[in-house]
Coordinates of N, CA and C in Angstrom, one line a residue:
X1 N 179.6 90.6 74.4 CA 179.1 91.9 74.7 C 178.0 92.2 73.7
X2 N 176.8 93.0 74.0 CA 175.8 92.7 73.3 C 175.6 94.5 73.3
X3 N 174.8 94.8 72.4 CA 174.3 96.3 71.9 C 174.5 97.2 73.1
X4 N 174.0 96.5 74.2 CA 173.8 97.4 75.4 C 174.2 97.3 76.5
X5 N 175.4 96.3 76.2 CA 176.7 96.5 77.4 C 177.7 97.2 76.9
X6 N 178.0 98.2 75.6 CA 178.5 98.6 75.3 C 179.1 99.6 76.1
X7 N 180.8 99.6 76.3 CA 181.4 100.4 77.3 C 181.1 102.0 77.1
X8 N 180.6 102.8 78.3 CA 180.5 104.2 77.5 C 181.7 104.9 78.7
X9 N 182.8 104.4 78.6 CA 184.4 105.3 79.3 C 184.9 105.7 78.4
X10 N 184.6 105.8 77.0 CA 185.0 107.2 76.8 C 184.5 108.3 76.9
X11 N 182.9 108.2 77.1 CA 182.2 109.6 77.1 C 182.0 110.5 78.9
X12 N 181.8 109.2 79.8 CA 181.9 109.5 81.2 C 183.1 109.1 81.9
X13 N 184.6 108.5 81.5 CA 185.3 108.2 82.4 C 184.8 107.3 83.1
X14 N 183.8 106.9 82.6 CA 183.3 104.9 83.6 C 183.0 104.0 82.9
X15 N 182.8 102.6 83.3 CA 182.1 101.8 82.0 C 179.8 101.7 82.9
X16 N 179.7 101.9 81.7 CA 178.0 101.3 82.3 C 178.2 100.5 82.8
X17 N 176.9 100.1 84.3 CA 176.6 98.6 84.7 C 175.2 98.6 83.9
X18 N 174.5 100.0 83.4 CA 173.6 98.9 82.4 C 173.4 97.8 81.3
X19 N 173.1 96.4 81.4 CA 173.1 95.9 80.8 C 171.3 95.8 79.6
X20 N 171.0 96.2 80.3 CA 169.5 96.2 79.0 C 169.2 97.6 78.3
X21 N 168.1 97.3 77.6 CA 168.0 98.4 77.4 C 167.4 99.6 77.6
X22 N 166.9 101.2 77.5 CA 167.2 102.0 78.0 C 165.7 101.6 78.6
X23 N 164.6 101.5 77.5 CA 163.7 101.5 77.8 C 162.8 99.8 78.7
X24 N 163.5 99.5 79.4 CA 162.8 98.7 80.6 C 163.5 99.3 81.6
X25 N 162.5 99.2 82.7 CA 162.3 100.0 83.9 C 164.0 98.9 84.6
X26 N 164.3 100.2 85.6 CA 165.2 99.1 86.6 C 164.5 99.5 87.9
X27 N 164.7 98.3 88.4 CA 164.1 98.0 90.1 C 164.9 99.0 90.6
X28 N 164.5 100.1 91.8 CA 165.5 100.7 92.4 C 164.6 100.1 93.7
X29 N 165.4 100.3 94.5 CA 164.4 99.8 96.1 C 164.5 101.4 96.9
X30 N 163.1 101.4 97.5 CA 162.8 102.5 97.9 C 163.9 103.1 98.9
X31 N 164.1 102.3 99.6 CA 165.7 103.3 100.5 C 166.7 103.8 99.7
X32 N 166.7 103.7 98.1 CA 167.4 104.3 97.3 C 167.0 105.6 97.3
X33 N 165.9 105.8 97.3 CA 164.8 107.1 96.6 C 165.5 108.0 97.6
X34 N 165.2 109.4 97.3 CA 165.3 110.6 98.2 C 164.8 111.8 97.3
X35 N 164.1 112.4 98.6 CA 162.7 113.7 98.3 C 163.8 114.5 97.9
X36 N 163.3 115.5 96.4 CA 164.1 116.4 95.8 C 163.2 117.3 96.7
X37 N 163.9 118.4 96.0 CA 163.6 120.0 96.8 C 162.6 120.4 97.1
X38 N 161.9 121.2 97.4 CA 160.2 122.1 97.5 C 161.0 122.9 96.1
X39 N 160.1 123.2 95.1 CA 160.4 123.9 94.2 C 159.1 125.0 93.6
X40 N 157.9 124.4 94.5 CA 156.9 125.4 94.3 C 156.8 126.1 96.0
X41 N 156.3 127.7 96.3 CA 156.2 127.5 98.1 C 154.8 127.1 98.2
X42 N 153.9 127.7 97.3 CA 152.7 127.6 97.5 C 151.9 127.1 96.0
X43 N 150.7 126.1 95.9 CA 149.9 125.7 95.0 C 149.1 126.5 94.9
X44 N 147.7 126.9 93.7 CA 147.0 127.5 94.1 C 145.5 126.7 95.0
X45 N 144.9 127.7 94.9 CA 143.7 127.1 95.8 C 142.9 125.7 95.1
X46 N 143.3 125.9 93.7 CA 142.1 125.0 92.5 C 143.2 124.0 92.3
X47 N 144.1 123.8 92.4 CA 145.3 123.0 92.1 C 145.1 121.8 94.1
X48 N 145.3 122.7 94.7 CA 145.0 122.0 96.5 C 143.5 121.5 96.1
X49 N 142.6 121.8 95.5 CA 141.2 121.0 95.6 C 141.4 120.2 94.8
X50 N 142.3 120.0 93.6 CA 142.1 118.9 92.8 C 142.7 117.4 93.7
X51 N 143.8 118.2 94.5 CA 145.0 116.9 95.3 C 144.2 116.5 96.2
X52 N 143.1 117.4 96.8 CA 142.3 116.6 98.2 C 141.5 115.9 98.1
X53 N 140.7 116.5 96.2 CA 139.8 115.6 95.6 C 140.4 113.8 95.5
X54 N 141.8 113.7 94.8 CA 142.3 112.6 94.9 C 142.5 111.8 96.0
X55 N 143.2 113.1 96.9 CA 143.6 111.7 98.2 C 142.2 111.1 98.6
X56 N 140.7 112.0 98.7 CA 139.6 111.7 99.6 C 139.3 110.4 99.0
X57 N 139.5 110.6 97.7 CA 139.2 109.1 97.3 C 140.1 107.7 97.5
X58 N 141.2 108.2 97.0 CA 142.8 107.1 97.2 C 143.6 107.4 98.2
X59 N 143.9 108.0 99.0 CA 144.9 108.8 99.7 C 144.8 107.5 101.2
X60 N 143.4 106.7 101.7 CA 143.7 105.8 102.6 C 144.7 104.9 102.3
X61 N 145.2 104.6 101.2 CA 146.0 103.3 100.8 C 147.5 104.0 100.2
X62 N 148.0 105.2 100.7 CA 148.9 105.7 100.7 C 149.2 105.9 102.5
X63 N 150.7 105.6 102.6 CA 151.2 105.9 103.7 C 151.9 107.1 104.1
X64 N 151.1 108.0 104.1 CA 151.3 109.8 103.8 C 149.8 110.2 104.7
X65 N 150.2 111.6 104.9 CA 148.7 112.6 105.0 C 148.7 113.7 104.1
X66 N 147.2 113.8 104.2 CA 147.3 114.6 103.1 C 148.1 116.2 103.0
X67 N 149.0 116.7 104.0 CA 149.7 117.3 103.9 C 151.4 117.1 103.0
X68 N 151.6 115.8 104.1 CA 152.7 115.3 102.8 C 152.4 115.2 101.4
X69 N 151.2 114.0 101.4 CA 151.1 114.3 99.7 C 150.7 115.4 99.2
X70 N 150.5 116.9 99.6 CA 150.5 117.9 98.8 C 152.0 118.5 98.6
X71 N 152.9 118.0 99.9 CA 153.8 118.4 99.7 C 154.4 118.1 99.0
X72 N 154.0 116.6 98.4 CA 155.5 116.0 97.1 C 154.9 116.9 96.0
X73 N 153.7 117.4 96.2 CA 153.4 118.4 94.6 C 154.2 119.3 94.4
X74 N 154.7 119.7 95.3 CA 155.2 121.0 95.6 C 156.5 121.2 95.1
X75 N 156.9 119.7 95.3 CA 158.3 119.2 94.5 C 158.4 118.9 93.3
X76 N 157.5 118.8 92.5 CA 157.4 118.3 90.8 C 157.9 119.7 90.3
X77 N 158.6 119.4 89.7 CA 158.9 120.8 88.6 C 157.4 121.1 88.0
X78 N 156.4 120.4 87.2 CA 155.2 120.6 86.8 C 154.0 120.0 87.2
X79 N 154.0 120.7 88.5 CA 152.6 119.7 89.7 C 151.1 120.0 89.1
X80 N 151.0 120.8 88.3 CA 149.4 120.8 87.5 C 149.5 119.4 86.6
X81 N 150.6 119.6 86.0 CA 150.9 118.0 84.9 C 150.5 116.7 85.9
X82 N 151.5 116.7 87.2 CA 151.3 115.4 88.0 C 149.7 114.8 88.9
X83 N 149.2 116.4 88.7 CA 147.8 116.3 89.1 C 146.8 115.8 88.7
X84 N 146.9 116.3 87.2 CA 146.4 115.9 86.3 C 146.4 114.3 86.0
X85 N 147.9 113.9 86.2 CA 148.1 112.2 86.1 C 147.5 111.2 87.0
X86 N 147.4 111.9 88.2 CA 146.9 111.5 89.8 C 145.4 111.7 89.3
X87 N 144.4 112.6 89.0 CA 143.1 112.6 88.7 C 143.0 111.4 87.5
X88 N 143.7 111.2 86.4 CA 143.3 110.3 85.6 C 143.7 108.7 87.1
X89 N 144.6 108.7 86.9 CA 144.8 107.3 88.0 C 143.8 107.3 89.0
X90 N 142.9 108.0 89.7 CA 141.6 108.2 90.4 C 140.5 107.9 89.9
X91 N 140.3 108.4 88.8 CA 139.5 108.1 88.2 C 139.3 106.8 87.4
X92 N 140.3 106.2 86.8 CA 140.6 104.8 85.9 C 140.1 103.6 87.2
X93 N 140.4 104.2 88.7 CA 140.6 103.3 89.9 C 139.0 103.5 90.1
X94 N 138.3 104.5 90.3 CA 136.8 104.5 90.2 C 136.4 103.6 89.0
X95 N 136.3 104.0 88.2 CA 135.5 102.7 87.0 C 136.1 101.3 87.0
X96 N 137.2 100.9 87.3 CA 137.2 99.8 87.3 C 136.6 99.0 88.6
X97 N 136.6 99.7 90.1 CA 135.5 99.4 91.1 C 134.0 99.7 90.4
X98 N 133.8 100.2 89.5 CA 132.0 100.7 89.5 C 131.8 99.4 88.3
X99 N 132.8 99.2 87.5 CA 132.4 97.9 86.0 C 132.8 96.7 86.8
X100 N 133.8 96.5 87.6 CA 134.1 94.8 87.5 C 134.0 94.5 89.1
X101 N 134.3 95.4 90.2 CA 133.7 95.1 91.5 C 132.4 95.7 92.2
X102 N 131.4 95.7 91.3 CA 130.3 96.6 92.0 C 130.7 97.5 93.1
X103 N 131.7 98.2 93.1 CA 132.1 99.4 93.8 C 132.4 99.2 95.1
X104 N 132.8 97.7 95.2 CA 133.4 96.8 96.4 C 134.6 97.4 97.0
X105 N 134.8 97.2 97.9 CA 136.4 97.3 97.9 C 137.4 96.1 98.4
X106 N 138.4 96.2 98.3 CA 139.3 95.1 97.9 C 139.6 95.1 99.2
X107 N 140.8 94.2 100.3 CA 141.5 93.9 100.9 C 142.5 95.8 100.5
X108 N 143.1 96.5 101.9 CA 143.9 97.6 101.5 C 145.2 96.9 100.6
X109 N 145.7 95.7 100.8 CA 147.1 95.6 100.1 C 146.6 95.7 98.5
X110 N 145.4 94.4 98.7 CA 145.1 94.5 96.7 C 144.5 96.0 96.1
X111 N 144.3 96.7 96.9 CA 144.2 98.1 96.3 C 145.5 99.0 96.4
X112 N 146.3 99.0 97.4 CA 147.4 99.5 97.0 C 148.1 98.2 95.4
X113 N 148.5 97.5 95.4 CA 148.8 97.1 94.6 C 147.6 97.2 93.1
X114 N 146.6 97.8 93.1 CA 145.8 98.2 92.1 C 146.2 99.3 91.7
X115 N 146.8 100.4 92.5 CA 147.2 101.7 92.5 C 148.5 101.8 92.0
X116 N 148.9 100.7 92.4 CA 150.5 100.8 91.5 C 150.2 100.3 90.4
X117 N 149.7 99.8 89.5 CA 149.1 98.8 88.4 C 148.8 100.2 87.8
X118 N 147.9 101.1 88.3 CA 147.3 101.9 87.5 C 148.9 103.4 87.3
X119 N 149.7 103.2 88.5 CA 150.8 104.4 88.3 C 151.2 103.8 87.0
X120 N 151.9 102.6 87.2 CA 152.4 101.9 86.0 C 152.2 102.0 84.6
X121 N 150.8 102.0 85.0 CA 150.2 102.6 83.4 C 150.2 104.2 83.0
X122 N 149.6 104.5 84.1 CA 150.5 106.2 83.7 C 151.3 106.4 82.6
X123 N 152.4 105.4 83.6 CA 154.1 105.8 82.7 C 153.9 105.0 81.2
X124 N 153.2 105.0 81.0 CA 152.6 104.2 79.6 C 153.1 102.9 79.5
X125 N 152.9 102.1 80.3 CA 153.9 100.3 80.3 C 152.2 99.8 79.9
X126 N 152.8 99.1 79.2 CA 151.2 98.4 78.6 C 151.5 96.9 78.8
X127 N 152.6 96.5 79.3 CA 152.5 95.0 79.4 C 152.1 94.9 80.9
X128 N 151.2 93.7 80.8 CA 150.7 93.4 82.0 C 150.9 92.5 82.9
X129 N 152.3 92.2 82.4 CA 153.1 91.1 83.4 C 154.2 91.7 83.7
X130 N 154.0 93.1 83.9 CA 155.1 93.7 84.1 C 154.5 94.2 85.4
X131 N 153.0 94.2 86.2 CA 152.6 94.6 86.8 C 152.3 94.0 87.9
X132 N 151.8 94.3 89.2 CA 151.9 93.6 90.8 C 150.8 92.8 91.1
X133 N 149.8 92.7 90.1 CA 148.1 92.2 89.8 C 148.6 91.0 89.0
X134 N 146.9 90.3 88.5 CA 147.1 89.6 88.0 C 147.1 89.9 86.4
X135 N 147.2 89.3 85.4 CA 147.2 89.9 84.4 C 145.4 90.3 83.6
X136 N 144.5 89.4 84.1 CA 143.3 89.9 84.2 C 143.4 91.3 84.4
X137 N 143.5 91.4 85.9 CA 143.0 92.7 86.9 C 144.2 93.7 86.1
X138 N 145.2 93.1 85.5 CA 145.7 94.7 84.6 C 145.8 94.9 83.9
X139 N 145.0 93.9 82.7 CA 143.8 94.3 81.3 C 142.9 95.1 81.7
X140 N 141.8 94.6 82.4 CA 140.9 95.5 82.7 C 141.2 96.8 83.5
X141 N 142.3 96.9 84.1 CA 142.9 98.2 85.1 C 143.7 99.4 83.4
X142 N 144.0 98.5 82.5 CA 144.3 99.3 81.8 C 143.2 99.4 80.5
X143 N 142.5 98.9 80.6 CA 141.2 99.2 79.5 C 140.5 100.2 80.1
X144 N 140.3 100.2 81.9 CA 139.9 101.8 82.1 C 140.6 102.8 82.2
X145 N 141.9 102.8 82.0 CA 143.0 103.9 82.1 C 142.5 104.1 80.7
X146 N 142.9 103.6 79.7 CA 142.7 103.3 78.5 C 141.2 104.3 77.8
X147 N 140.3 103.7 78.5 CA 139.0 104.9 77.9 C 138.8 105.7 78.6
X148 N 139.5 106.4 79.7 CA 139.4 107.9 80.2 C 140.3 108.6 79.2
X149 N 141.2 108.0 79.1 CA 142.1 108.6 78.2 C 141.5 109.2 76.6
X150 N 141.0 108.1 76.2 CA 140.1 108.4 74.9 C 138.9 109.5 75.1
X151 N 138.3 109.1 75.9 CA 137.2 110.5 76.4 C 138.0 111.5 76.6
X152 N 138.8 111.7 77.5 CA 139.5 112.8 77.4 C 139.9 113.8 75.9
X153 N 140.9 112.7 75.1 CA 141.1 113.4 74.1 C 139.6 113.5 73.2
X154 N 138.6 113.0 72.8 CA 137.3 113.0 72.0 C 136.8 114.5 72.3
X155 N 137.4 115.0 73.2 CA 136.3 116.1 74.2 C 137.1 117.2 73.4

């Protein structure tokens, strides 16, 4: 038994099936998932132009409209915070088309899988073999996450 197969039945009346540790991601598969509540009824007006701003740009390579995806805002306990995550991921996904593909675009799968490369980074995962790209495409996908980030904070 190793650090973090450690039984926790005394504290919950079960033993963990976690075996690693807390911080690596576990695979859930998406028929696991399920939509939490509407917990905002309404966004405001400048909050809805930031989300249409994103989809107009990314929103083809999501399987939603842009009604749904305003609707999962609606669900975040703090949807100005998630907006704000979605404009940086927009943005990081623009400079890396304008620096390394002359503003090409990819095949829709390798851009959805660019888009997850860039969520990933979001959640601050900096290893790049932890991602759906190649490890190139998510150096550079994270060197422009990376300096929006820094412009941001310099400002």
């Amino acid at each position: 038994m190793n650090q973090y197969s450690q039984s926790t039945e005394g504290y919950f009346g079960r033993k963990s099936k976690r075996n690693r540790p807390m911080n690596e991601p576990e695979y859930i598969g998406p028929k696991q998932l399920r939509l939490g509540p509407i917990r905002h009824e309404s966004l405001s007006p400048e909050l809805l132009e930031r989300i249409r701003a994103v989809y107009d740009v990314i929103g083809t390579y999501f399987d939603s409209t842009l009604e749904n995806f305003e609707l999962n805002f609606r669900r975040d306990f703090h949807p100005e915070s998630e907006v704000t995550i979605w404009m940086s991921i927009t943005a990081a996904w623009i400079s890396y088309h304008e620096i390394y593909l002359n503003n090409e675009l990819l095949p829709d799968e390798e851009e959805r899988k660019i888009l997850g490369a860039l969520l990933v980074i979001s959640l601050e995962v900096t290893d790049v073999t932890k991602m759906e790209v190649s490890e190139d495409v998510g150096s550079k996908l994270l060197e422009c996450f990376t300096a929006l980030d820094k412009k941001t904070k310099s400002k």
